[in-house]
Amino acid sequence: MNEVLLRSLTPSVLGILVRRGVDFAAAEDAVQDALVEAVRVWPTDPPRDPKGWLVTVAWRRFLDATRAAAARRRREDLVDEEPAPGPASAVDDTLQLYFLCAHPSLTPSSAVALTLRAVGGLTTRQIAQAYMVPEATMAQRISRAKRTVTGVRFDQPGDVATVLRVLYLVFNEGYSGDVDLAAEAIRLTRQLAAAIDHPEVAGLLALMLLHHARRAARTAPDGSLVPLAEQDRGRWDTKSIAEGVEILQAALARDRLGEFQAQAAIAALHADASTAEETDWVQIVEWYDELARLTDSPIVRLNRAVAVGEADGPRAGLAALTALDHSLPRHTAVAAYLHERDGDLVTAARLYAEAAQKAPNLAERDHLTRQAARLNARRCR
């Protein structure tokens, strides 16, 4: 190691750092660090340009020291800003964020999509599935919503109906999708029900509780889906069912029927039956008629076809199904079920296999594949 060389280069390196705007004391510290590093490295790996090497290392040491000092000051500031010890605030702003994202400048569908993405935590794919549109279409809708609200004041919260729609979709995704959001949706709906007196808020809370009560029985130990008719009703949460029914009855008594109350009434009729055979399908069809009147939803009419098939026989269900678009999600699965009920196992097996290819998730695809295999095995016996 040529110590004379190091000493001769020190003033020049120090001058370069000062000319770059480094405080003289800080420059001295950085150069000293570079000299220490040179003593360690140069004996085995001498640089081609000793002066350039020292300038580079000293500059890096200066930057490291500057960053460390800034981080230390920030930590000290954070300590000063910490609240005094004591009970933490119980305020939860999540529900308020739902209202703010449902901004009046947005259409209801765009507000729902934006809130699901920004606050609900759903992916664009999950939101697209909920709306039955291509993922690219939903991505464009969310992007337009973001551009619309860019720069606007979020002091005009959206309406209750939009927030209810968001909570409903979040619950549905948590109930049957990849992300467990059902409990969070119930928590927020409870908060909303406690804050405002609205029959549809009560209807949505009742609907969530009645559906969530069956959660434990919906899947087998291996993760496979268990259809409603085959579920172990002893595993249903009777406490949640009782609470849901009580909330629903109070809401219906106000005679301001909405779609969530109607859906909750259907769920309550399922929960009221001790066995699948005791289900009051005639009354369920009547509630689906009310729900179709309120929503004009093709999915409601699809579910109604199943109920008609149970109440009036599978051929009546198939007749109701013919009026619906075959591209509807789960249309093929419903057709397969009704054909099986009608004794046409060949058609049912084929339709189950087709439905499996269209299934929105792995659990449903596996279930439909097993249904097709079961019917094919019966035919071969």
Coordinates of C-alpha atoms in Angstrom, one line a residue:
M1 CA 0.0 0.0 0.0
N2 CA 1.4 3.4 -1.1
E3 CA 0.5 5.6 1.9
V4 CA 2.3 8.6 0.3
L5 CA -0.1 8.3 -2.7
L6 CA -3.1 8.3 -0.4
R7 CA -1.9 11.4 1.4
S8 CA -1.2 13.2 -1.8
L9 CA -4.6 12.5 -3.2
T10 CA -6.6 13.5 -0.1
P11 CA -6.7 17.3 -0.6
S12 CA -7.7 16.9 -4.3
V13 CA -10.5 14.5 -3.4
L14 CA -11.7 16.7 -0.6
G15 CA -11.7 19.7 -2.9
I16 CA -13.9 17.8 -5.5
L17 CA -16.5 17.0 -2.8
V18 CA -16.6 20.6 -1.5
R19 CA -17.1 21.9 -5.1
R20 CA -20.0 19.5 -5.4
G21 CA -21.7 21.3 -2.6
V22 CA -20.8 19.0 0.3
D23 CA -20.2 20.7 3.7
F24 CA -16.5 20.7 4.5
A25 CA -16.9 18.7 7.7
A26 CA -19.1 16.1 6.0
A27 CA -16.6 16.0 3.1
E28 CA -13.7 15.3 5.5
D29 CA -15.7 12.4 7.1
A30 CA -16.5 11.0 3.7
V31 CA -12.9 11.1 2.5
Q32 CA -11.7 9.5 5.7
D33 CA -14.1 6.7 5.2
A34 CA -12.9 6.3 1.6
L35 CA -9.2 6.2 2.8
V36 CA -10.1 3.4 5.3
E37 CA -11.8 1.5 2.5
A38 CA -8.7 2.0 0.3
V39 CA -6.4 0.6 3.0
R40 CA -8.7 -2.5 3.1
V41 CA -9.2 -3.1 -0.6
W42 CA -6.2 -1.8 -2.6
P43 CA -3.6 -4.3 -1.4
T44 CA -5.5 -7.1 -3.2
D45 CA -7.4 -5.1 -5.8
P46 CA -5.6 -1.9 -6.7
P47 CA -7.7 0.5 -8.9
R48 CA -6.6 1.7 -12.3
D49 CA -7.6 5.3 -11.4
P50 CA -6.8 5.8 -7.6
K51 CA -8.1 9.4 -7.6
G52 CA -11.4 8.5 -9.4
W53 CA -11.8 5.5 -7.0
L54 CA -11.5 7.7 -3.9
V55 CA -13.9 10.3 -5.3
T56 CA -16.5 7.7 -6.1
V57 CA -16.3 5.9 -2.7
A58 CA -16.2 9.2 -0.7
W59 CA -19.3 10.4 -2.6
R60 CA -21.1 7.2 -1.8
R61 CA -20.2 7.4 1.8
F62 CA -21.5 11.0 1.9
L63 CA -24.8 10.0 0.3
D64 CA -25.1 7.1 2.8
A65 CA -24.4 9.4 5.7
T66 CA -26.9 11.9 4.5
R67 CA -29.7 9.3 4.0
A68 CA -29.0 7.9 7.5
A69 CA -29.2 11.3 9.1
A70 CA -32.5 12.0 7.3
A71 CA -33.9 8.7 8.4
R72 CA -32.8 9.3 12.0
R73 CA -34.4 12.8 12.0
R74 CA -37.6 11.3 10.6
R75 CA -37.7 8.6 13.3
E76 CA -37.2 11.3 15.9
D77 CA -40.0 13.4 14.4
L78 CA -42.3 10.3 14.4
V79 CA -41.6 9.8 18.1
D80 CA -42.4 13.4 18.8
E81 CA -45.7 13.0 16.8
E82 CA -46.8 9.9 18.6
P83 CA -50.0 10.3 20.6
A84 CA -49.8 10.1 24.4
P85 CA -50.2 6.6 25.9
G86 CA -53.8 5.7 26.5
P87 CA -56.8 3.8 25.0
A88 CA -56.7 3.7 21.2
S89 CA -59.5 5.4 19.2
A90 CA -62.3 3.0 18.2
V91 CA -63.2 5.1 15.1
D92 CA -63.4 3.0 11.9
D93 CA -63.4 5.1 8.7
T94 CA -64.0 2.1 6.4
L95 CA -67.7 2.6 6.0
Q96 CA -67.1 6.3 5.4
L97 CA -64.7 5.5 2.6
Y98 CA -67.4 3.4 1.0
F99 CA -69.7 6.4 0.9
L100 CA -67.0 8.7 -0.4
C101 CA -66.1 6.4 -3.2
A102 CA -69.7 6.3 -4.2
H103 CA -69.3 9.9 -5.5
P104 CA -72.3 11.6 -7.1
S105 CA -70.2 12.4 -10.2
L106 CA -70.1 8.7 -11.0
T107 CA -72.8 6.5 -12.4
P108 CA -73.9 3.9 -9.8
S109 CA -72.3 1.0 -11.7
S110 CA -68.9 2.9 -11.9
A111 CA -69.1 3.9 -8.3
V112 CA -69.7 0.3 -7.2
A113 CA -66.8 -0.9 -9.4
L114 CA -64.4 1.8 -8.1
T115 CA -65.3 1.1 -4.5
L116 CA -64.9 -2.6 -4.8
R117 CA -61.4 -2.1 -6.3
A118 CA -60.2 0.8 -4.1
V119 CA -61.7 -0.1 -0.7
G120 CA -63.2 -3.6 -1.0
G121 CA -59.9 -5.1 -2.1
L122 CA -61.4 -7.1 -5.0
T123 CA -59.4 -7.7 -8.1
T124 CA -60.6 -6.4 -11.5
R125 CA -61.2 -10.0 -12.5
Q126 CA -63.4 -10.6 -9.5
I127 CA -65.4 -7.5 -10.1
A128 CA -65.8 -8.4 -13.8
Q129 CA -67.2 -11.8 -12.8
A130 CA -69.7 -10.1 -10.4
Y131 CA -70.9 -7.9 -13.2
M132 CA -70.7 -10.7 -15.9
V133 CA -68.6 -8.6 -18.2
P134 CA -65.1 -9.2 -19.7
E135 CA -62.2 -8.3 -17.5
A136 CA -60.9 -5.7 -20.0
T137 CA -64.3 -4.0 -20.0
M138 CA -64.2 -3.7 -16.3
A139 CA -60.7 -2.4 -16.2
Q140 CA -61.7 0.4 -18.6
R141 CA -64.7 1.2 -16.4
I142 CA -62.6 1.5 -13.3
S143 CA -60.0 3.6 -15.1
R144 CA -62.7 6.0 -16.3
A145 CA -64.1 6.2 -12.8
K146 CA -60.7 7.1 -11.4
R147 CA -60.3 9.8 -14.1
T148 CA -63.7 11.2 -13.3
V149 CA -63.0 11.7 -9.6
T150 CA -59.5 12.9 -10.1
G151 CA -59.3 16.4 -8.5
V152 CA -62.9 16.5 -7.3
R153 CA -63.8 17.2 -3.7
F154 CA -64.9 14.2 -1.8
D155 CA -67.3 16.1 0.4
Q156 CA -70.4 14.8 -1.3
P157 CA -70.9 11.2 -0.2
G158 CA -72.9 8.8 -2.4
D159 CA -76.3 7.4 -1.6
V160 CA -77.2 4.4 0.5
A161 CA -78.3 2.3 -2.4
T162 CA -74.9 2.4 -4.0
V163 CA -73.1 1.5 -0.8
L164 CA -75.5 -1.4 -0.2
R165 CA -74.8 -2.7 -3.7
V166 CA -71.0 -2.6 -2.9
L167 CA -71.4 -4.4 0.4
Y168 CA -73.6 -7.0 -1.2
L169 CA -71.0 -7.7 -3.9
V170 CA -68.2 -7.8 -1.4
F171 CA -70.1 -10.3 0.7
N172 CA -70.8 -12.5 -2.3
E173 CA -67.2 -12.6 -3.3
G174 CA -66.2 -13.4 0.2
Y175 CA -68.9 -16.0 0.5
S176 CA -68.1 -17.9 -2.7
G177 CA -64.8 -16.5 -4.1
D178 CA -61.1 -16.6 -3.6
V179 CA -61.0 -13.9 -0.9
D180 CA -62.6 -14.2 2.5
L181 CA -64.4 -10.8 2.8
A182 CA -67.8 -12.1 4.1
A183 CA -67.2 -11.3 7.7
E184 CA -65.9 -7.8 6.9
A185 CA -69.0 -7.1 4.8
I186 CA -71.3 -8.2 7.7
R187 CA -69.3 -6.0 10.1
L188 CA -69.7 -2.9 8.0
T189 CA -73.4 -3.7 7.3
R190 CA -74.0 -3.9 11.0
Q191 CA -72.4 -0.5 11.4
L192 CA -74.6 0.9 8.7
A193 CA -77.7 -0.6 10.3
A194 CA -76.8 0.9 13.6
A195 CA -76.3 4.3 12.0
I196 CA -79.4 4.7 9.8
D197 CA -82.9 3.4 10.0
H198 CA -83.4 1.9 6.5
P199 CA -85.4 -1.3 5.7
E200 CA -83.1 -2.3 2.9
V201 CA -80.1 -2.0 5.1
A202 CA -81.8 -4.4 7.5
G203 CA -82.8 -6.6 4.6
L204 CA -79.2 -6.9 3.5
L205 CA -77.9 -7.6 7.0
A206 CA -80.5 -10.3 7.4
L207 CA -79.6 -11.8 4.0
M208 CA -75.9 -11.9 4.9
L209 CA -76.5 -13.5 8.3
L210 CA -78.8 -16.2 6.8
H211 CA -76.3 -17.1 4.1
H212 CA -73.3 -17.0 6.4
A213 CA -75.1 -19.3 8.8
R214 CA -74.7 -22.1 6.2
R215 CA -71.0 -21.4 5.6
A216 CA -69.6 -24.3 7.6
A217 CA -71.8 -26.8 5.8
R218 CA -71.1 -25.6 2.2
T219 CA -67.8 -27.6 1.8
A220 CA -66.7 -31.1 2.6
P221 CA -63.4 -31.8 4.5
D222 CA -61.7 -32.2 1.1
G223 CA -62.8 -28.7 0.1
S224 CA -65.4 -29.9 -2.4
L225 CA -68.8 -28.1 -2.7
V226 CA -71.8 -29.5 -0.9
P227 CA -75.1 -28.6 -2.6
L228 CA -77.8 -27.0 -0.4
A229 CA -80.0 -30.1 -0.5
E230 CA -77.1 -32.3 0.8
Q231 CA -75.8 -30.1 3.5
D232 CA -75.7 -31.2 7.1
R233 CA -78.2 -28.8 8.6
G234 CA -77.0 -29.6 12.0
R235 CA -73.9 -27.6 11.1
W236 CA -75.9 -24.5 10.3
D237 CA -75.4 -21.6 12.8
T238 CA -78.9 -21.4 14.4
K239 CA -78.0 -18.3 16.4
S240 CA -77.2 -16.4 13.1
I241 CA -80.4 -17.8 11.5
A242 CA -82.5 -16.6 14.4
E243 CA -81.0 -13.1 14.3
G244 CA -81.4 -12.9 10.6
V245 CA -85.0 -13.9 10.7
E246 CA -85.8 -11.5 13.5
I247 CA -84.2 -8.6 11.6
L248 CA -86.0 -9.6 8.4
Q249 CA -89.4 -9.8 10.1
A250 CA -89.0 -6.3 11.5
A251 CA -88.0 -4.9 8.1
L252 CA -90.9 -6.6 6.3
A253 CA -93.3 -5.2 8.8
R254 CA -92.6 -1.7 7.6
D255 CA -94.1 -2.6 4.2
R256 CA -91.3 -1.1 2.1
L257 CA -90.2 -4.2 0.2
G258 CA -86.8 -4.1 -1.6
E259 CA -84.7 -6.7 -3.3
F260 CA -82.5 -7.5 -0.3
Q261 CA -85.5 -8.1 1.9
A262 CA -86.9 -10.4 -0.9
Q263 CA -83.7 -12.3 -1.1
A264 CA -83.5 -12.6 2.6
A265 CA -87.1 -14.0 2.7
I266 CA -86.0 -16.8 0.3
A267 CA -82.9 -17.6 2.4
A268 CA -85.2 -17.6 5.5
L269 CA -87.5 -20.2 3.9
H270 CA -84.5 -22.4 3.2
A271 CA -83.2 -22.0 6.7
D272 CA -86.7 -22.8 8.2
A273 CA -86.8 -26.3 6.6
S274 CA -85.5 -29.1 8.8
T275 CA -84.8 -31.1 5.7
A276 CA -84.5 -30.4 2.0
E277 CA -87.8 -32.2 1.4
E278 CA -89.6 -29.9 3.7
T279 CA -88.6 -26.7 1.8
D280 CA -91.6 -24.6 0.9
W281 CA -90.8 -24.2 -2.8
V282 CA -94.2 -22.8 -3.7
Q283 CA -93.6 -19.8 -1.4
I284 CA -90.0 -19.5 -2.7
V285 CA -91.3 -19.2 -6.2
E286 CA -93.7 -16.4 -5.1
W287 CA -90.8 -14.5 -3.5
Y288 CA -88.8 -15.0 -6.7
D289 CA -91.7 -13.4 -8.6
E290 CA -91.5 -10.4 -6.3
L291 CA -87.7 -10.3 -6.7
A292 CA -88.0 -10.4 -10.5
R293 CA -90.5 -7.6 -10.4
L294 CA -88.1 -5.5 -8.3
T295 CA -84.9 -6.2 -10.2
D296 CA -85.8 -7.6 -13.7
S297 CA -82.5 -9.6 -13.3
P298 CA -81.8 -12.5 -15.6
I299 CA -80.0 -14.2 -12.7
V300 CA -83.1 -14.0 -10.6
R301 CA -85.1 -15.6 -13.4
L302 CA -82.5 -18.3 -13.7
N303 CA -82.8 -19.1 -10.0
R304 CA -86.6 -18.9 -10.2
A305 CA -86.5 -21.6 -12.9
V306 CA -84.8 -23.9 -10.4
A307 CA -87.5 -23.1 -7.8
V308 CA -90.2 -23.8 -10.3
G309 CA -88.6 -27.1 -11.1
E310 CA -88.8 -28.0 -7.5
A311 CA -92.3 -26.7 -6.9
D312 CA -94.1 -27.8 -10.1
G313 CA -91.7 -30.5 -11.5
P314 CA -88.6 -30.4 -13.7
R315 CA -90.4 -30.0 -17.0
A316 CA -92.0 -26.8 -15.7
G317 CA -88.5 -25.7 -14.7
L318 CA -87.1 -26.5 -18.1
A319 CA -90.0 -24.5 -19.7
A320 CA -89.1 -21.5 -17.6
L321 CA -85.5 -21.9 -18.6
T322 CA -86.2 -21.8 -22.3
A323 CA -87.1 -18.1 -22.1
L324 CA -83.6 -17.2 -20.8
D325 CA -80.4 -16.5 -22.6
H326 CA -78.2 -19.6 -22.7
S327 CA -75.1 -17.6 -22.2
L328 CA -76.1 -16.7 -18.7
P329 CA -73.6 -17.9 -16.0
R330 CA -74.6 -21.3 -14.6
H331 CA -77.5 -21.6 -17.2
T332 CA -76.0 -24.9 -18.4
A333 CA -75.6 -26.2 -14.9
V334 CA -79.2 -25.4 -14.1
A335 CA -80.3 -27.2 -17.3
A336 CA -78.2 -30.2 -16.3
Y337 CA -79.8 -30.4 -12.9
L338 CA -83.4 -30.1 -14.3
H339 CA -82.7 -32.8 -17.0
E340 CA -81.4 -35.1 -14.3
R341 CA -84.5 -34.5 -12.2
D342 CA -86.5 -35.3 -15.3
G343 CA -84.7 -38.6 -15.8
D344 CA -82.7 -37.7 -18.9
L345 CA -79.3 -38.8 -17.6
V346 CA -77.6 -38.7 -21.0
T347 CA -78.4 -35.1 -21.6
A348 CA -77.7 -34.2 -17.9
A349 CA -74.3 -35.8 -17.9
R350 CA -73.4 -33.9 -21.2
L351 CA -74.6 -30.6 -19.8
Y352 CA -72.8 -31.1 -16.5
A353 CA -69.5 -31.6 -18.4
E354 CA -70.2 -28.5 -20.5
A355 CA -71.0 -26.5 -17.4
A356 CA -67.7 -27.6 -15.8
Q357 CA -65.8 -26.0 -18.6
K358 CA -67.5 -22.7 -18.0
A359 CA -67.3 -22.7 -14.2
P360 CA -66.0 -19.5 -12.6
N361 CA -63.8 -21.2 -10.0
L362 CA -62.0 -24.5 -9.4
A363 CA -64.4 -25.7 -6.6
E364 CA -67.4 -25.4 -8.8
R365 CA -65.7 -26.9 -11.8
D366 CA -64.7 -30.0 -9.8
H367 CA -68.2 -30.3 -8.4
L368 CA -69.8 -30.3 -11.9
T369 CA -67.2 -32.7 -13.2
R370 CA -68.0 -35.1 -10.4
Q371 CA -71.7 -34.8 -11.2
A372 CA -71.1 -35.7 -14.8
A373 CA -68.9 -38.6 -13.8
R374 CA -71.6 -39.8 -11.3
L375 CA -74.3 -39.9 -14.0
N376 CA -72.0 -41.6 -16.6
A377 CA -71.2 -44.3 -14.0
R378 CA -74.9 -44.8 -13.4
R379 CA -75.6 -45.3 -17.1
C380 CA -72.8 -47.9 -17.3
R381 CA -74.2 -50.1 -14.6

